[in-house]
Short mmCIF file of C-alpha atoms in Angstrom, two decimals:
data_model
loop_
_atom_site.label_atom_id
_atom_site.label_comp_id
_atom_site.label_asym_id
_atom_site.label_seq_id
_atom_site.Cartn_x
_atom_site.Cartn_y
_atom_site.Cartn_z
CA UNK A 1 -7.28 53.49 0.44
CA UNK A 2 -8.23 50.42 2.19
CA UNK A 3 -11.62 48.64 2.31
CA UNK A 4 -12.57 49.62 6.33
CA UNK A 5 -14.33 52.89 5.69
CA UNK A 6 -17.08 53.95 7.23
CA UNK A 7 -20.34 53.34 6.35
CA UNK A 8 -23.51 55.44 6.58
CA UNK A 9 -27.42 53.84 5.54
CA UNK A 10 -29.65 56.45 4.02
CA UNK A 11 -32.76 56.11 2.76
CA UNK A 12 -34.95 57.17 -0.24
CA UNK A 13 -36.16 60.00 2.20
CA UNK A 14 -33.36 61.21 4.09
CA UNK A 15 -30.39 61.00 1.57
CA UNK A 16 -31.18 65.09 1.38
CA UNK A 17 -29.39 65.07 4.66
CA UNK A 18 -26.44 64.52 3.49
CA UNK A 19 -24.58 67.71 3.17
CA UNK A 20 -20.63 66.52 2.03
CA UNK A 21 -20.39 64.46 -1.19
CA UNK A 22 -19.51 61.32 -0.27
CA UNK A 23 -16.49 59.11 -1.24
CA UNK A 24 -18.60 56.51 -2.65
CA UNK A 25 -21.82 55.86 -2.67
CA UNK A 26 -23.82 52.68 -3.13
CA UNK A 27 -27.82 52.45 -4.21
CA UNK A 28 -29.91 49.82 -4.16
CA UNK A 29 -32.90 49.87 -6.79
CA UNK A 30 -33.42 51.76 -9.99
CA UNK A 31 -35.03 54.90 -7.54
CA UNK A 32 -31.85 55.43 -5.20
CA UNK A 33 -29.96 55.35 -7.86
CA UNK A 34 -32.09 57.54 -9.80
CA UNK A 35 -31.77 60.14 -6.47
CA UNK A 36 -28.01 59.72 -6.45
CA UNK A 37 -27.40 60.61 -10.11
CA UNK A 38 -28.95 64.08 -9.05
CA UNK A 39 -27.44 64.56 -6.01
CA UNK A 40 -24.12 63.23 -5.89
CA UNK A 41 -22.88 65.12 -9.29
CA UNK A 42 -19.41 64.19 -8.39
CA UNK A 43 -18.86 60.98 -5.90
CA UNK A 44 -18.72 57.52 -7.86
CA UNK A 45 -21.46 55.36 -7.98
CA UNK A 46 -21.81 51.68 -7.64
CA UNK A 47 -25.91 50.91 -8.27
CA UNK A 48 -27.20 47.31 -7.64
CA UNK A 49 -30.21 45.86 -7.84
CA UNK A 50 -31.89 47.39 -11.26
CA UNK A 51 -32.21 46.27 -14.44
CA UNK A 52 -29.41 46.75 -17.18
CA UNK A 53 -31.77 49.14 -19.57
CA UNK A 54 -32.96 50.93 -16.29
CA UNK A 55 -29.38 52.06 -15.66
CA UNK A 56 -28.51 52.56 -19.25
CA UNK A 57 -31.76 54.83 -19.76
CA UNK A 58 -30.88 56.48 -16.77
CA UNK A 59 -27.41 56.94 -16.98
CA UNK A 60 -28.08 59.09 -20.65
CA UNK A 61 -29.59 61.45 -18.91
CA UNK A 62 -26.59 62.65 -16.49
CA UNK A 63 -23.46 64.02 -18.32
CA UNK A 64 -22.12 61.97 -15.54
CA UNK A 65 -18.30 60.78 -16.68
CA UNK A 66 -18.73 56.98 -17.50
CA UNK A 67 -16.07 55.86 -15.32
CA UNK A 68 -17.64 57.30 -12.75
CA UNK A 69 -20.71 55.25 -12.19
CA UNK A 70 -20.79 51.47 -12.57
CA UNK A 71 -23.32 48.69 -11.82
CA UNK A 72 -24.33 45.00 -10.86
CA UNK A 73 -27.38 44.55 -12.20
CA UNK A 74 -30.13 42.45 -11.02
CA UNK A 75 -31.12 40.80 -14.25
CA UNK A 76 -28.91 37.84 -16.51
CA UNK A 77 -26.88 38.42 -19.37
CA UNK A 78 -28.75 37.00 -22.55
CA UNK A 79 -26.07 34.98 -23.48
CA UNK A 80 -26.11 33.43 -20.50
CA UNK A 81 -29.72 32.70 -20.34
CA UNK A 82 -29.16 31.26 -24.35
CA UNK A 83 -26.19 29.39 -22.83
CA UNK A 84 -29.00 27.59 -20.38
CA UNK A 85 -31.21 27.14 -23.42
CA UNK A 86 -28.36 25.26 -25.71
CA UNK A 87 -27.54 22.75 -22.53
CA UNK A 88 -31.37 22.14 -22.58
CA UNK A 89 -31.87 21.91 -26.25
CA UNK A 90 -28.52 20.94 -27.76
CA UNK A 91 -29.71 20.30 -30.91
CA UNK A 92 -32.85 22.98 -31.03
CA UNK A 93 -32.58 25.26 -34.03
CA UNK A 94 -34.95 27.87 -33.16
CA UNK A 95 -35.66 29.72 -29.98
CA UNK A 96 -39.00 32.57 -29.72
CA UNK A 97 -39.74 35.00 -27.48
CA UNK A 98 -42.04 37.97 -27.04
CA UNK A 99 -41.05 41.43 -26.50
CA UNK A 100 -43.24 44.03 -25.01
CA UNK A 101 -43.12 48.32 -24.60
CA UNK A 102 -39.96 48.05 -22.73
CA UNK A 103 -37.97 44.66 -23.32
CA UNK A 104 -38.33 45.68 -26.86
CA UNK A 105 -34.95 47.26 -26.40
CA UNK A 106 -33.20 43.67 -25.22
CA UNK A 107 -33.82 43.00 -29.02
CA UNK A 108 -30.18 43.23 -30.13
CA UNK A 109 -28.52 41.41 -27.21
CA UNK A 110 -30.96 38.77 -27.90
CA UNK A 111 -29.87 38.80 -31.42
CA UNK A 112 -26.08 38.71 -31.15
CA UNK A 113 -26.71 36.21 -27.75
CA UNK A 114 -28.00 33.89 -30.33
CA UNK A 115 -25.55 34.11 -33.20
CA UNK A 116 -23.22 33.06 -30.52
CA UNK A 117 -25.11 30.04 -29.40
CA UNK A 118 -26.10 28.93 -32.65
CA UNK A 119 -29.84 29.62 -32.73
CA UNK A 120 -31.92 31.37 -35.34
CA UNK A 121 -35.13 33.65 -33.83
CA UNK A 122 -38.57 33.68 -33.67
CA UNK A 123 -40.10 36.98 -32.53
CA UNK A 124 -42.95 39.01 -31.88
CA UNK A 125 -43.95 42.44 -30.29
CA UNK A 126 -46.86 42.10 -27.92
CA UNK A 127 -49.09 44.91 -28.06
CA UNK A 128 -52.37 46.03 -24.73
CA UNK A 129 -54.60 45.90 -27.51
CA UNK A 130 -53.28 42.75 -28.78
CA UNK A 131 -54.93 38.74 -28.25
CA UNK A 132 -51.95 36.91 -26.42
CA UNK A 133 -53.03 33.58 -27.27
CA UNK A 134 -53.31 34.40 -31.06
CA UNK A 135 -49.86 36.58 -30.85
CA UNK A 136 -47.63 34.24 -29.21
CA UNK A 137 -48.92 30.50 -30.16
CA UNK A 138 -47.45 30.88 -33.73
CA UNK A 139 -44.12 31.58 -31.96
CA UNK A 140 -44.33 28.70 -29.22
CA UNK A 141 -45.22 26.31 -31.70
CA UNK A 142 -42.46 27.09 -34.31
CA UNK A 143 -39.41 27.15 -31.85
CA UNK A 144 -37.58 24.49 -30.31
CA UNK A 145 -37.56 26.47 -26.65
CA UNK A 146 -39.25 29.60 -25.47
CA UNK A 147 -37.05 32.36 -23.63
CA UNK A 148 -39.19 34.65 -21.82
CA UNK A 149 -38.04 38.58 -21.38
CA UNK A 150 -39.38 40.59 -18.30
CA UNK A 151 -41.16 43.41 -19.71
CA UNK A 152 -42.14 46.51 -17.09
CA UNK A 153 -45.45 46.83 -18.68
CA UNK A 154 -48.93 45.67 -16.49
CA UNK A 155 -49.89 43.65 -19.41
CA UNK A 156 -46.31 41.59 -19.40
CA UNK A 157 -48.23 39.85 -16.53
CA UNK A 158 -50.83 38.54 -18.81
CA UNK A 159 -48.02 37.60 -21.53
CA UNK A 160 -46.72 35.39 -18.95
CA UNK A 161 -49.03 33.14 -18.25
CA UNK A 162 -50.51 32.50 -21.18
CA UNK A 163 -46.83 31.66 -22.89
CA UNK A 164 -46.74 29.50 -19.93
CA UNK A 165 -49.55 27.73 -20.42
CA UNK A 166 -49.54 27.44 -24.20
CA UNK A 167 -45.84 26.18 -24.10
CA UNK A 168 -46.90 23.45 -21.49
CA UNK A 169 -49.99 22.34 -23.62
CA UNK A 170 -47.13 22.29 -27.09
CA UNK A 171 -44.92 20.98 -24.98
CA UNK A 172 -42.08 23.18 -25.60
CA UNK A 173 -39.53 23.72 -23.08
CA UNK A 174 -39.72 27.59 -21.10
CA UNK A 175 -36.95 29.27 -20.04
CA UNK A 176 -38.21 31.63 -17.10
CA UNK A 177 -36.60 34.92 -15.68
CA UNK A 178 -37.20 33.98 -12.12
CA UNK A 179 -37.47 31.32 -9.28
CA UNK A 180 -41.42 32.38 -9.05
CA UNK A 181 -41.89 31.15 -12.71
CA UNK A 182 -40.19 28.26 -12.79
CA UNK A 183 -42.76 27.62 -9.30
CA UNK A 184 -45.20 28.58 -11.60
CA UNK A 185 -44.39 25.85 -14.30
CA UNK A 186 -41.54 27.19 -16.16
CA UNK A 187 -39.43 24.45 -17.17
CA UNK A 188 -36.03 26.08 -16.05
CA UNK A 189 -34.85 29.81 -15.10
CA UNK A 190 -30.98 31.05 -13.99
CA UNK A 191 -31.25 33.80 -11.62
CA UNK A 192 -29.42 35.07 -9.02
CA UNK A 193 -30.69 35.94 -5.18
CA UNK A 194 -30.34 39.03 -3.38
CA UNK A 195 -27.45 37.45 -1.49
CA UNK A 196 -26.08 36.53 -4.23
CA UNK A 197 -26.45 39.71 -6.08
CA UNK A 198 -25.23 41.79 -2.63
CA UNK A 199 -21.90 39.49 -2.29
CA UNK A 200 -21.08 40.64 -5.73
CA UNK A 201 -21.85 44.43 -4.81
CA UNK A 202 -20.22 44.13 -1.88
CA UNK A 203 -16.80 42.71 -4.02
CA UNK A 204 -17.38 45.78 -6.28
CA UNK A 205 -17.61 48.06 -3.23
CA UNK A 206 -14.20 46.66 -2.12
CA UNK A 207 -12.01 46.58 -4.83
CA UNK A 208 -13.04 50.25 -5.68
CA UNK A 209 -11.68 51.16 -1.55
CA UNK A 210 -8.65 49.30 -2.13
CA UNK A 211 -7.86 50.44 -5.79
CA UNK A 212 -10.22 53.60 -6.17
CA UNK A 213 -10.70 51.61 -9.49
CA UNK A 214 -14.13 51.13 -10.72
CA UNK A 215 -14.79 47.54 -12.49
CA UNK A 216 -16.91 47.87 -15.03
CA UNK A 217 -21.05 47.77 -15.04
CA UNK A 218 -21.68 43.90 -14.62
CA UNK A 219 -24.84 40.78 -14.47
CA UNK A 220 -24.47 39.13 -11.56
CA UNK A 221 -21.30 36.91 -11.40
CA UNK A 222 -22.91 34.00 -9.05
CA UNK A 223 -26.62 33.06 -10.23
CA UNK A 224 -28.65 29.57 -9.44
CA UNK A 225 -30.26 27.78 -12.14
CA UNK A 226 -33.67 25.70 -11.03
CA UNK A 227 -36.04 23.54 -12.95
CA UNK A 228 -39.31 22.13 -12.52
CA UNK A 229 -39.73 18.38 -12.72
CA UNK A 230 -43.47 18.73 -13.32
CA UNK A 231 -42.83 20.14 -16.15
CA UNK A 232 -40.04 18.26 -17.86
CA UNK A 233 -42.55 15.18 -17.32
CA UNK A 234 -45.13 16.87 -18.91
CA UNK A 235 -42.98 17.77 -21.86
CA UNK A 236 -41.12 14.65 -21.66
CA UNK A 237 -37.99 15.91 -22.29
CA UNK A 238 -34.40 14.25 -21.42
CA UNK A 239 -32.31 16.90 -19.79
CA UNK A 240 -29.51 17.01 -16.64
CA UNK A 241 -31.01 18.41 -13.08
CA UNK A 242 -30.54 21.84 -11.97
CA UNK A 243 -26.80 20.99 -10.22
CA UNK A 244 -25.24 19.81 -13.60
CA UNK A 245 -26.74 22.50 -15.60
CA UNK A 246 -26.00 25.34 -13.19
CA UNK A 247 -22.45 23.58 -13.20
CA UNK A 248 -21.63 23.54 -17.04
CA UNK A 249 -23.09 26.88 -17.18
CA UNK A 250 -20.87 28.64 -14.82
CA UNK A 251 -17.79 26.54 -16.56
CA UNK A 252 -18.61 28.16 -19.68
CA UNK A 253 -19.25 31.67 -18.30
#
């Protein structure tokens, strides 16, 4: 095989109209994917741009063969979001965090990110019927940094800003899940962009054409770290810019 093979677009809508299982096929979003699982019973799969527990949750319910299907998924690894933390903190102890309805389930990679990076955790489950501020000050306040964990739920939205704005006002350092939060006054977040995300697909894509060798399900391998010098003033905190720390972090992953 070789990596010049034709390529077809289909959308959400139309993928119906395709009548021969294709060689490979490549989705973009947890919903393509989702159609592709029940269509394509036989073709690999390479999905991109989802979540790691949306393909995992998604993938149990295919008897799909596991080499079959892989993924680059559109969210960090924890242990590299706790390797971002350690540069930050180096000598923070504790690190909190909040889980909600679905992030609930990043619990153990949380846990075993942490043994590796030599932090101890502080966490709590966020419930609708819950008070944020009441729920999650405890935690900001007893930690050393705050990671926060996308959560699908509508009420994550509320969970965010108010752990932003109580870790601001105790002036503990944020680590955000995206380049909108650290906008929004998180003190640092590594993400990675669509093109950045796609360039990694795309190397997926070819290596299976010119192997017929799926690589394993994957976070993306190039990400961007920013930070927000608003709020390292306002928490007065001595840390390297976003170029050193985006640096040491890909050295050590």
């Amino acid at each position: 095989m070789h990596s010049s093979a034709d390529i077809e677009e289909y959308t959400i809508d139309s993928i119906n109209n395709i009548s021969e299982p294709p060689e490979i096929v490549l989705t973009i979003g947890s919903t393509a994917f989702e159609k592709a699982l029940n269509k394509f019973k036989a073709s690999p799969i390479i999905a991109s741009f989802l979540p790691r527990r949306v393909y995992e949750e998604l993938l149990e319910r295919t008897l799909r063969k596991p080499n079959n299907t892989t993924a680059v998924f559109i969210d960090q690894s924890m242990s590299r979001q706790l390797a971002l933390a350690r540069l930050i903190v180096p000598t923070g102890v504790t690190i909190g965090t909040v889980f909600g309805a679905s992030s609930i389930h990043e619990r153990e990679r949380l846990y075993h990110a942490a043994k590796k990076t030599g932090f101890n955790i502080k966490s709590v489950a966020l419930n609708s019927d819950d008070n944020p501020v009441n729920t999650l000050q405890p935690v900001i306040q007893e930690s050393d940094v705050f990671l926060a964990i996308p959560d699908q739920s509508a009420f994550n939205r509320a969970s965010a800003k108010w752990s932003l704005f109580l870790a601001l006002r105790l002036k503990k350092p944020l680590i955000g899940f995206s380049e909108k939060y650290v906008d929004a006054g998180a003190l640092a977040a590594v993400f990675s962009s669509p093109q950045q995300i796609g360039k990694h697909a795309a190397e997926t894509l070819n290596t299976y054409l010119e192997t017929e060798v799926l690589v394993g399900p994957a976070h993306p391998k190039y990400f961007t770290v920013k930070t927000n010098l608003k709020s390292i003033q306002t928490i007065n905190i001595q840390m390297d810019d976003a170029v050193i720390l985006q640096q040491q972090l890909g050295d050590s992953h």
